[in-house]
């Protein structure tokens, strides 16, 4: 299983190319597709990213929904119709499509944020604000992870 950990801030060049963090590329190294899949987040103003095998797991999960379920229509439109397969170039960069950059408010610098089985790409200020909000939420909720059950 590929794990995406930590946060990295990288600059975009004038063509929209950005270097994917080396540890993220290493997480993808054993995948059949040498790149990542991105789509616009429908929960935050950021870009969601994952491996192709994780995207295949998402497809399998949607297969368990009702064929004529209206939630399925919306979900598959966001997950699959919006998704872009982006292969790494020889230096480990990808070109993030302009519509995705606009959705996330990214210009100049992007923050790659590890989320375990997936990652997100944020505008730096938006990420800092979201991270502060998450910390405040967790302080109140104090969730308890059950490991090994």
Short mmCIF file of C-alpha atoms in Angstrom, two decimals:
data_model
loop_
_atom_site.label_atom_id
_atom_site.label_comp_id
_atom_site.label_asym_id
_atom_site.label_seq_id
_atom_site.Cartn_x
_atom_site.Cartn_y
_atom_site.Cartn_z
CA UNK A 1 0.00 0.00 0.00
CA UNK A 2 1.24 3.48 -0.86
CA UNK A 3 1.25 6.03 1.95
CA UNK A 4 1.48 9.75 1.41
CA UNK A 5 2.92 11.49 4.47
CA UNK A 6 3.94 15.01 5.46
CA UNK A 7 3.46 18.34 3.67
CA UNK A 8 5.66 19.93 1.01
CA UNK A 9 5.50 23.36 -0.58
CA UNK A 10 6.66 23.56 -4.22
CA UNK A 11 6.62 26.33 -6.82
CA UNK A 12 4.79 26.03 -10.13
CA UNK A 13 6.60 27.21 -13.22
CA UNK A 14 4.99 29.43 -15.86
CA UNK A 15 3.61 26.38 -17.70
CA UNK A 16 1.90 25.03 -14.57
CA UNK A 17 4.48 22.31 -13.97
CA UNK A 18 5.26 21.40 -10.40
CA UNK A 19 7.61 18.86 -8.90
CA UNK A 20 5.80 16.11 -7.03
CA UNK A 21 7.60 15.52 -3.70
CA UNK A 22 10.18 12.73 -3.91
CA UNK A 23 8.53 10.76 -1.10
CA UNK A 24 5.19 10.90 -2.95
CA UNK A 25 6.87 9.65 -6.14
CA UNK A 26 8.47 6.85 -4.11
CA UNK A 27 4.99 5.86 -2.85
CA UNK A 28 3.93 5.41 -6.48
CA UNK A 29 7.09 3.56 -7.57
CA UNK A 30 5.53 0.07 -7.45
CA UNK A 31 2.32 1.10 -9.19
CA UNK A 32 1.54 0.04 -12.75
CA UNK A 33 0.88 3.70 -13.67
CA UNK A 34 3.92 5.96 -13.12
CA UNK A 35 2.01 9.03 -12.08
CA UNK A 36 -0.96 10.23 -10.10
CA UNK A 37 -4.68 10.75 -10.60
CA UNK A 38 -6.07 14.17 -9.66
CA UNK A 39 -9.62 15.53 -9.39
CA UNK A 40 -11.21 18.63 -7.88
CA UNK A 41 -12.18 18.10 -4.26
CA UNK A 42 -15.89 18.34 -3.56
CA UNK A 43 -15.32 18.84 0.17
CA UNK A 44 -12.60 21.54 0.15
CA UNK A 45 -11.10 24.13 -2.19
CA UNK A 46 -8.19 21.89 -3.06
CA UNK A 47 -7.21 19.11 -5.46
CA UNK A 48 -7.45 15.44 -4.45
CA UNK A 49 -4.69 13.07 -5.57
CA UNK A 50 -4.06 9.34 -5.41
CA UNK A 51 -2.53 6.36 -7.15
CA UNK A 52 -4.33 4.62 -9.99
CA UNK A 53 -4.82 1.52 -7.83
CA UNK A 54 -6.54 3.66 -5.16
CA UNK A 55 -8.77 5.12 -7.89
CA UNK A 56 -9.63 1.55 -8.91
CA UNK A 57 -10.64 0.87 -5.29
CA UNK A 58 -12.90 3.92 -5.45
CA UNK A 59 -14.49 2.54 -8.62
CA UNK A 60 -15.09 -0.80 -6.89
CA UNK A 61 -16.73 1.01 -3.97
CA UNK A 62 -19.10 2.88 -6.30
CA UNK A 63 -20.09 -0.47 -7.84
CA UNK A 64 -21.73 -1.28 -4.51
CA UNK A 65 -24.12 1.67 -4.83
CA UNK A 66 -27.50 1.39 -6.53
CA UNK A 67 -27.25 1.64 -10.32
CA UNK A 68 -29.89 4.40 -10.51
CA UNK A 69 -28.87 6.15 -7.29
CA UNK A 70 -28.74 9.93 -7.83
CA UNK A 71 -25.81 10.16 -5.40
CA UNK A 72 -23.95 7.75 -7.68
CA UNK A 73 -24.43 10.11 -10.64
CA UNK A 74 -22.99 13.05 -8.72
CA UNK A 75 -20.19 11.06 -7.17
CA UNK A 76 -19.01 9.42 -10.37
CA UNK A 77 -19.14 12.76 -12.18
CA UNK A 78 -16.74 14.20 -9.63
CA UNK A 79 -14.56 11.15 -9.15
CA UNK A 80 -14.21 9.83 -12.66
CA UNK A 81 -15.39 12.37 -15.23
CA UNK A 82 -13.30 15.07 -13.56
CA UNK A 83 -10.22 12.87 -12.92
CA UNK A 84 -6.99 13.37 -14.82
CA UNK A 85 -4.21 10.80 -15.14
CA UNK A 86 -0.94 12.70 -14.94
CA UNK A 87 2.29 10.85 -15.66
CA UNK A 88 5.54 12.13 -14.17
CA UNK A 89 8.02 13.67 -16.57
CA UNK A 90 11.70 12.66 -16.36
CA UNK A 91 12.29 15.11 -13.50
CA UNK A 92 9.24 14.04 -11.47
CA UNK A 93 6.99 16.92 -12.45
CA UNK A 94 3.35 17.01 -13.50
CA UNK A 95 1.31 19.71 -15.21
CA UNK A 96 -1.74 20.49 -13.11
CA UNK A 97 -4.63 21.49 -15.40
CA UNK A 98 -5.66 25.16 -15.22
CA UNK A 99 -9.25 24.39 -14.14
CA UNK A 100 -7.95 22.47 -11.14
CA UNK A 101 -5.53 25.24 -10.18
CA UNK A 102 -8.40 27.73 -10.39
CA UNK A 103 -10.67 25.53 -8.25
CA UNK A 104 -8.01 25.37 -5.54
CA UNK A 105 -6.95 29.01 -5.86
CA UNK A 106 -3.38 27.94 -6.56
CA UNK A 107 -1.00 30.33 -8.27
CA UNK A 108 2.73 30.29 -7.87
CA UNK A 109 3.06 27.81 -5.00
CA UNK A 110 1.27 24.59 -4.12
CA UNK A 111 1.29 22.56 -0.91
CA UNK A 112 1.22 18.77 -1.30
CA UNK A 113 -0.46 17.34 1.80
CA UNK A 114 -0.19 13.66 2.70
CA UNK A 115 -3.47 12.04 3.73
CA UNK A 116 -2.37 8.43 4.14
CA UNK A 117 -3.83 6.58 1.13
CA UNK A 118 -4.25 9.81 -0.79
CA UNK A 119 -3.00 13.39 -0.83
CA UNK A 120 -4.30 16.87 -1.48
CA UNK A 121 -2.84 19.91 -3.22
CA UNK A 122 -3.69 23.28 -1.66
CA UNK A 123 -2.92 26.98 -1.97
CA UNK A 124 -0.57 27.67 0.97
CA UNK A 125 -2.78 30.17 2.84
CA UNK A 126 -5.90 28.04 2.39
CA UNK A 127 -4.06 24.98 3.69
CA UNK A 128 -2.81 26.79 6.79
CA UNK A 129 -6.36 27.96 7.56
CA UNK A 130 -7.83 24.48 6.98
CA UNK A 131 -5.12 22.87 9.11
CA UNK A 132 -5.81 25.30 11.97
CA UNK A 133 -9.54 24.55 11.72
CA UNK A 134 -8.86 20.79 11.73
CA UNK A 135 -6.69 21.15 14.83
CA UNK A 136 -9.44 23.07 16.63
CA UNK A 137 -12.03 20.47 15.58
CA UNK A 138 -9.86 17.60 16.85
CA UNK A 139 -9.17 19.30 20.15
CA UNK A 140 -12.92 19.35 20.76
CA UNK A 141 -13.73 15.90 19.40
CA UNK A 142 -10.66 13.99 20.67
CA UNK A 143 -11.20 11.03 18.31
CA UNK A 144 -10.00 7.59 19.34
CA UNK A 145 -8.46 5.39 16.64
CA UNK A 146 -8.75 1.67 17.24
CA UNK A 147 -5.70 -0.08 15.83
CA UNK A 148 -5.47 -3.81 15.32
CA UNK A 149 -9.13 -4.69 15.62
#
